[in-house]
Amino acid sequence: MPVTAVQSQDPTATTSLAAVRPAVTPERLLADLVPPRHFAEARFASYRANPEHPSQAATLDRLQEVAAEIAAPAPSGLRALLGRRRTPPAVYMDGGFGVGKTHLLTSLAHAVTEACGPGTAAYGTFVEYTNLVGALGFLPTVEALSAKSLVCIDEFELDDPGDTVLMSRLLRELADRGVALAATSNTLPDALGEGRFAAEDFLREIQALADRFEVLRVDGEDYRHRAVVTDAAPLAADAVRAAVADRPGAVLDDFADLLAHLATVHPSRYGALLDGVELVGLTGVRPVTRQEVALRVVVLVDRLYDRDVPVLLSGVDGTTHRQLFSDEMLRGGYRKKYYRALSRLGALAEEGRRLADPA
C-alpha cells in the first residue's frame, strides 16, 4: 500500500511532512525504478538540442542507435550455438547541470520499454540503487536487475568511495549478464570553462568496466537558470501559509522541524514521504550548517523534483534558496550534489511562486 500523508484530527488543517512516518518495502523500491513523473513524457522526439552545442544532437543520435541495439533480436542459429553473445552497450553522459542529460536518459528508458515491453528497463539515481542493495542484499539485487534489458543510473556519484566500489561491482555483474547500461554524472560549473569534465574520474573509479563504456559529452548551459528567476526574493511566511491553506495535497512545515524529522527517516523513504503531496510550503528557511543535514536536504530536493512538486519558501532574514548551503560546502567534496540541488530547488521555487501569485 502506498504511504500517504498523515492528516490531523481537524480535516481542514494543513498537513505536514513532519507528521508522515513512511514505511517502504523492498518490493516497492524495485517497483519505483522507473522514470520519475517529471520525465514521464520525455522522449527522444521531444528533446530540443541546442544548435550552439552540437554535442547535444550527437548524443541524441547515438542514444537512438543504442535503443535500437538493445531492442534488436538476440543472435540465433549457428551464431548462438557458437556462443557469440552480443556485447551489451554501455554509455556514460557527462556534462554540466541542466543540459538535458536526464531527459535523454529517461528517453532511452522509455524507448527500450516501448520496444521490449513493460518492466524491461530500470531507471533510478545512484542513491536509489545503493539503497536497493542495502534493502535486498547484493546478490538479490543482481538477480532482480539482471532480468532487465537496460539499467539506467542517473547522477552517478563519486564522493563516497564505498558506494562507488559497490556500484562498480554491481555494474560489472550486470554487464557480464548481458544487461545494457547507461549512466549520467555532472561536471561542476567552475570546471566547464576549463574544458574539464567528470568522465576521467568516472572511468577511473569503475576500473574493470572502463573499456566497456562509451563516453558521450553533453555541452550546454543550465536550462533551469535560463527559464526561471533563480534569485527571486523569498515569500513572506503569511503568503506561504495562505497559498497552502485549503489546497488539496498541500503541506506546510517549519524548516527546522522538517530537518529534524528527516533525520529520523531513511533517505530511501523520502519518495514515500511525498506520496499524495502536490505542494510543499516551508517557513523559517535558513542556511544549513551541518553537512549530514545538508545531504538529507539534497535527497529531498531530488525526490521533489522527480515528482514535480512545487515549493514555497519563506526565509529567515531574507534567506534565499541560493544561501541554503555555505561557501565551504560548495567548495567541498559534496559540491556536485549541492549545485544540483540549488539548480532544481530554484526551478521548484519559481513554480511555487507562480502558484502563490498567478497574476
XYZ file of C-alpha atoms in Angstrom:
359
model
C 0.000 0.000 0.000
C 1.339 3.469 -0.833
C 2.160 5.653 2.145
C 0.132 8.846 2.355
C 0.423 11.949 4.469
C -0.979 11.693 7.984
C -3.877 14.066 8.419
C -4.505 15.923 11.688
C -7.710 15.488 13.656
C -9.101 18.663 12.073
C -9.889 17.754 8.445
C -9.500 21.392 7.388
C -5.999 21.695 8.833
C -2.963 21.762 6.559
C -0.941 18.565 6.608
C 2.740 18.378 7.426
C 5.597 16.263 6.124
C 6.879 16.029 9.691
C 3.729 14.031 10.534
C 4.459 11.334 7.946
C 6.097 8.063 9.047
C 6.690 6.241 5.743
C 7.367 2.516 5.558
C 8.750 1.160 2.290
C 9.081 -2.498 1.313
C 11.895 -3.853 -0.891
C 9.196 -4.670 -3.469
C 8.278 -1.010 -3.677
C 11.923 0.010 -4.065
C 12.089 -2.273 -7.117
C 8.744 -1.095 -8.481
C 9.850 2.537 -8.152
C 12.803 2.031 -10.506
C 11.057 3.791 -13.378
C 11.492 7.284 -14.883
C 10.076 9.873 -12.448
C 6.883 11.795 -13.058
C 8.865 14.868 -14.093
C 10.102 12.916 -17.119
C 7.063 10.713 -17.747
C 6.557 12.268 -21.171
C 10.244 12.627 -22.084
C 11.036 11.118 -25.456
C 13.812 11.482 -27.990
C 11.399 13.400 -30.235
C 10.729 15.984 -27.519
C 14.400 16.691 -26.782
C 15.395 20.058 -28.245
C 19.097 20.026 -28.994
C 20.713 23.458 -28.831
C 22.353 24.139 -32.212
C 25.043 26.168 -30.422
C 26.193 22.936 -28.755
C 26.482 20.189 -31.427
C 27.327 17.554 -28.804
C 23.671 17.565 -27.745
C 22.420 16.447 -31.173
C 25.285 13.950 -31.462
C 24.354 12.377 -28.117
C 20.689 12.249 -29.110
C 21.559 10.398 -32.321
C 23.841 7.940 -30.543
C 21.266 7.103 -27.863
C 18.660 6.382 -30.515
C 21.140 3.918 -32.019
C 21.697 2.383 -28.568
C 17.943 1.917 -28.102
C 17.789 0.115 -31.443
C 20.748 -2.100 -30.476
C 19.066 -3.131 -27.237
C 15.772 -3.853 -28.966
C 17.390 -5.890 -31.757
C 16.697 -9.654 -31.642
C 19.273 -11.814 -29.861
C 21.647 -13.908 -32.018
C 20.177 -17.165 -33.253
C 21.159 -20.195 -35.293
C 24.826 -21.043 -35.778
C 25.999 -17.793 -34.165
C 24.088 -18.597 -30.982
C 25.375 -22.192 -30.978
C 28.949 -20.925 -31.225
C 28.324 -18.841 -28.120
C 28.947 -15.469 -29.721
C 26.969 -13.273 -27.446
C 26.386 -9.667 -28.364
C 28.234 -7.252 -26.076
C 25.600 -5.028 -24.445
C 26.050 -1.291 -24.994
C 27.201 0.864 -22.083
C 27.093 4.656 -22.370
C 28.024 7.437 -19.981
C 26.746 11.001 -20.440
C 28.876 13.737 -18.935
C 28.046 17.415 -18.793
C 27.040 20.340 -16.622
C 23.825 20.823 -14.686
C 20.580 21.225 -16.597
C 21.863 20.402 -20.104
C 19.250 17.699 -20.677
C 21.144 14.546 -19.708
C 18.275 13.223 -17.582
C 15.786 13.943 -20.373
C 17.962 11.880 -22.706
C 18.439 9.090 -20.164
C 14.717 8.790 -19.457
C 14.012 8.915 -23.192
C 16.310 5.924 -23.606
C 14.486 4.073 -20.817
C 11.105 4.849 -22.392
C 12.302 3.790 -25.862
C 13.537 0.423 -24.577
C 10.338 -0.139 -22.581
C 8.189 0.629 -25.605
C 10.255 -1.662 -27.831
C 10.886 -4.558 -25.426
C 7.863 -4.426 -23.141
C 6.922 -3.188 -19.646
C 9.481 -3.780 -16.931
C 12.435 -4.242 -19.291
C 14.182 -1.008 -18.294
C 15.154 0.021 -14.763
C 15.739 3.694 -14.016
C 16.999 5.184 -10.773
C 19.504 7.525 -9.237
C 22.816 6.320 -7.858
C 21.440 6.678 -4.316
C 18.329 4.643 -5.126
C 20.456 1.724 -6.315
C 22.700 1.788 -3.258
C 19.569 1.901 -1.095
C 18.216 -1.089 -3.019
C 21.363 -3.096 -2.283
C 21.008 -2.158 1.374
C 17.405 -3.361 1.448
C 17.719 -6.538 -0.647
C 21.374 -7.505 -0.338
C 23.892 -7.538 -3.172
C 23.144 -10.859 -4.865
C 19.326 -10.500 -4.768
C 19.762 -7.039 -6.318
C 21.899 -8.506 -9.093
C 19.302 -11.221 -9.715
C 16.441 -8.703 -9.829
C 18.219 -6.276 -12.169
C 19.739 -8.930 -14.433
C 16.228 -9.632 -15.716
C 16.239 -6.146 -17.279
C 17.362 -5.277 -20.792
C 18.629 -1.874 -19.645
C 19.656 -0.359 -16.306
C 19.900 3.451 -16.149
C 21.811 5.200 -13.364
C 21.188 8.937 -13.088
C 23.594 11.179 -11.161
C 26.435 8.684 -10.748
C 28.270 9.833 -7.622
C 31.963 9.535 -6.837
C 32.073 11.232 -3.432
C 31.670 8.086 -1.311
C 34.427 5.522 -2.017
C 32.476 2.615 -0.506
C 29.331 3.296 -2.523
C 31.382 3.846 -5.676
C 33.084 0.460 -5.331
C 29.706 -1.160 -4.627
C 28.137 0.374 -7.729
C 31.138 -0.526 -9.883
C 30.810 -4.151 -8.784
C 27.064 -4.116 -9.432
C 27.527 -2.734 -12.942
C 30.204 -5.311 -13.707
C 27.900 -8.154 -12.640
C 25.056 -6.795 -14.757
C 27.226 -6.206 -17.817
C 28.579 -9.748 -17.567
C 24.987 -10.984 -17.629
C 24.208 -9.083 -20.829
C 22.413 -6.063 -19.370
C 22.864 -2.774 -21.228
C 23.933 0.159 -19.051
C 23.508 3.921 -19.248
C 24.674 6.491 -16.715
C 24.942 10.250 -16.224
C 27.004 12.475 -13.981
C 27.536 16.194 -13.526
C 30.570 18.362 -14.082
C 30.943 21.351 -11.790
C 30.143 24.765 -13.298
C 33.586 26.148 -12.424
C 35.222 23.299 -14.347
C 33.236 23.722 -17.557
C 35.163 26.773 -18.685
C 38.400 24.879 -18.214
C 37.255 22.086 -20.516
C 37.333 19.634 -17.615
C 34.625 17.012 -17.366
C 33.995 14.175 -14.896
C 34.431 11.321 -17.365
C 38.063 10.685 -16.404
C 37.064 10.291 -12.744
C 34.155 8.018 -13.672
C 36.271 5.727 -15.843
C 38.975 5.516 -13.199
C 36.522 4.537 -10.475
C 34.694 1.827 -12.431
C 38.096 0.322 -13.330
C 37.378 -3.062 -14.949
C 34.343 -1.654 -16.771
C 36.060 1.423 -18.148
C 36.793 -0.085 -21.559
C 33.140 -1.064 -21.984
C 31.717 2.419 -21.501
C 31.340 4.883 -24.338
C 31.602 8.485 -23.094
C 29.126 10.975 -24.559
C 29.916 14.581 -23.708
C 26.912 16.916 -23.467
C 27.814 20.611 -23.535
C 25.454 23.477 -22.793
C 24.063 25.854 -20.196
C 21.711 25.087 -17.312
C 18.259 25.442 -18.907
C 16.653 25.834 -15.470
C 18.616 29.026 -14.932
C 17.686 30.280 -18.382
C 13.988 29.595 -17.873
C 13.367 30.806 -14.328
C 14.290 33.615 -11.999
C 16.521 31.773 -9.578
C 17.447 34.693 -7.337
C 13.944 35.975 -6.542
C 13.329 37.199 -3.005
C 11.687 34.669 -0.655
C 7.966 34.885 0.056
C 6.548 36.213 3.310
C 5.565 33.499 5.787
C 1.919 34.637 5.706
C 1.903 34.352 1.921
C 3.164 30.769 2.129
C 0.537 29.835 4.724
C -2.221 31.427 2.645
C -1.107 29.667 -0.525
C -1.240 26.196 1.030
C -4.432 26.737 3.018
C -7.271 24.513 1.808
C -5.275 23.446 -1.253
C -5.585 19.688 -1.890
C -2.309 17.856 -1.427
C -0.544 20.855 0.133
C 1.709 20.521 3.178
C 3.176 23.179 5.432
C 6.298 22.733 7.561
C 8.646 24.820 9.606
C 12.078 24.253 8.056
C 13.763 23.367 11.353
C 11.011 20.876 12.214
C 11.298 19.243 8.800
C 15.076 18.914 9.094
C 14.684 17.256 12.479
C 12.141 14.838 11.022
C 14.321 13.953 8.049
C 16.963 12.753 10.495
C 14.517 10.048 11.656
C 13.616 8.815 8.129
C 15.972 6.793 5.932
C 16.639 8.636 2.645
C 15.304 5.621 0.711
C 11.884 6.568 2.129
C 11.862 10.230 1.123
C 9.894 9.375 -2.004
C 7.187 7.721 0.088
C 7.256 10.780 2.351
C 5.860 12.715 -0.621
C 3.060 10.328 -1.601
C -0.040 12.379 -2.334
C 1.817 15.697 -1.904
C 1.206 18.314 -4.605
C 2.709 21.428 -2.987
C 5.225 21.995 -0.184
C 5.294 25.199 1.858
C 8.323 25.868 4.037
C 8.640 28.687 6.549
C 11.688 29.669 8.560
C 14.133 28.649 5.840
C 17.702 29.401 6.904
C 21.221 28.305 5.931
C 22.091 24.701 6.778
C 25.230 24.491 8.878
C 25.871 20.750 9.150
C 26.964 18.509 6.304
C 24.812 15.482 7.164
C 21.733 17.705 7.330
C 22.580 19.339 4.002
C 22.907 15.932 2.341
C 19.422 14.983 3.536
C 18.104 18.197 2.011
C 19.726 17.235 -1.306
C 17.914 13.878 -1.361
C 14.599 15.533 -0.506
C 15.042 18.116 -3.278
C 15.791 15.335 -5.764
C 12.588 13.492 -4.817
C 10.570 16.733 -5.005
C 11.992 17.424 -8.449
C 11.320 13.867 -9.625
C 7.676 14.311 -8.686
C 7.243 17.887 -9.984
C 6.211 19.142 -6.535
C 6.376 22.969 -6.399
C 7.878 24.550 -3.295
C 7.014 27.777 -1.490
C 9.917 29.217 0.503
C 9.838 31.794 3.282
C 13.323 32.606 4.529
C 14.528 33.978 7.830
C 16.034 37.460 7.438
C 15.566 37.307 3.692
C 17.380 33.996 3.207
C 17.036 32.769 -0.389
C 17.458 29.215 -1.614
C 20.826 30.294 -3.015
C 22.070 30.783 0.557
C 20.963 27.347 1.738
C 24.471 25.852 1.575
C 27.601 27.595 2.805
C 30.506 28.608 0.563
C 32.564 25.957 2.321
C 30.039 23.270 1.368
C 30.020 24.481 -2.228
C 33.790 24.077 -2.330
C 33.858 20.686 -0.586
C 33.661 17.068 -1.673
C 29.866 17.040 -1.999
C 29.667 20.217 -4.052
C 28.162 18.488 -7.098
C 25.178 17.403 -5.027
C 24.705 20.912 -3.660
C 24.926 22.651 -7.028
C 22.401 20.199 -8.485
C 20.048 20.775 -5.548
C 20.272 24.564 -5.910
C 19.521 24.320 -9.616
C 16.498 22.109 -9.032
C 15.209 23.938 -5.975
C 15.318 27.217 -7.870
C 13.040 25.766 -10.560
C 10.623 24.312 -7.995
C 10.537 27.564 -6.005
C 9.734 29.611 -9.088
C 6.881 27.251 -9.925
C 5.643 27.642 -6.358
C 5.823 31.405 -6.670
C 3.626 31.261 -9.770
C 1.049 29.225 -7.843
C 1.123 31.693 -4.946
C 0.737 34.710 -7.242
C -0.830 33.614 -10.559
C -1.034 37.223 -11.704
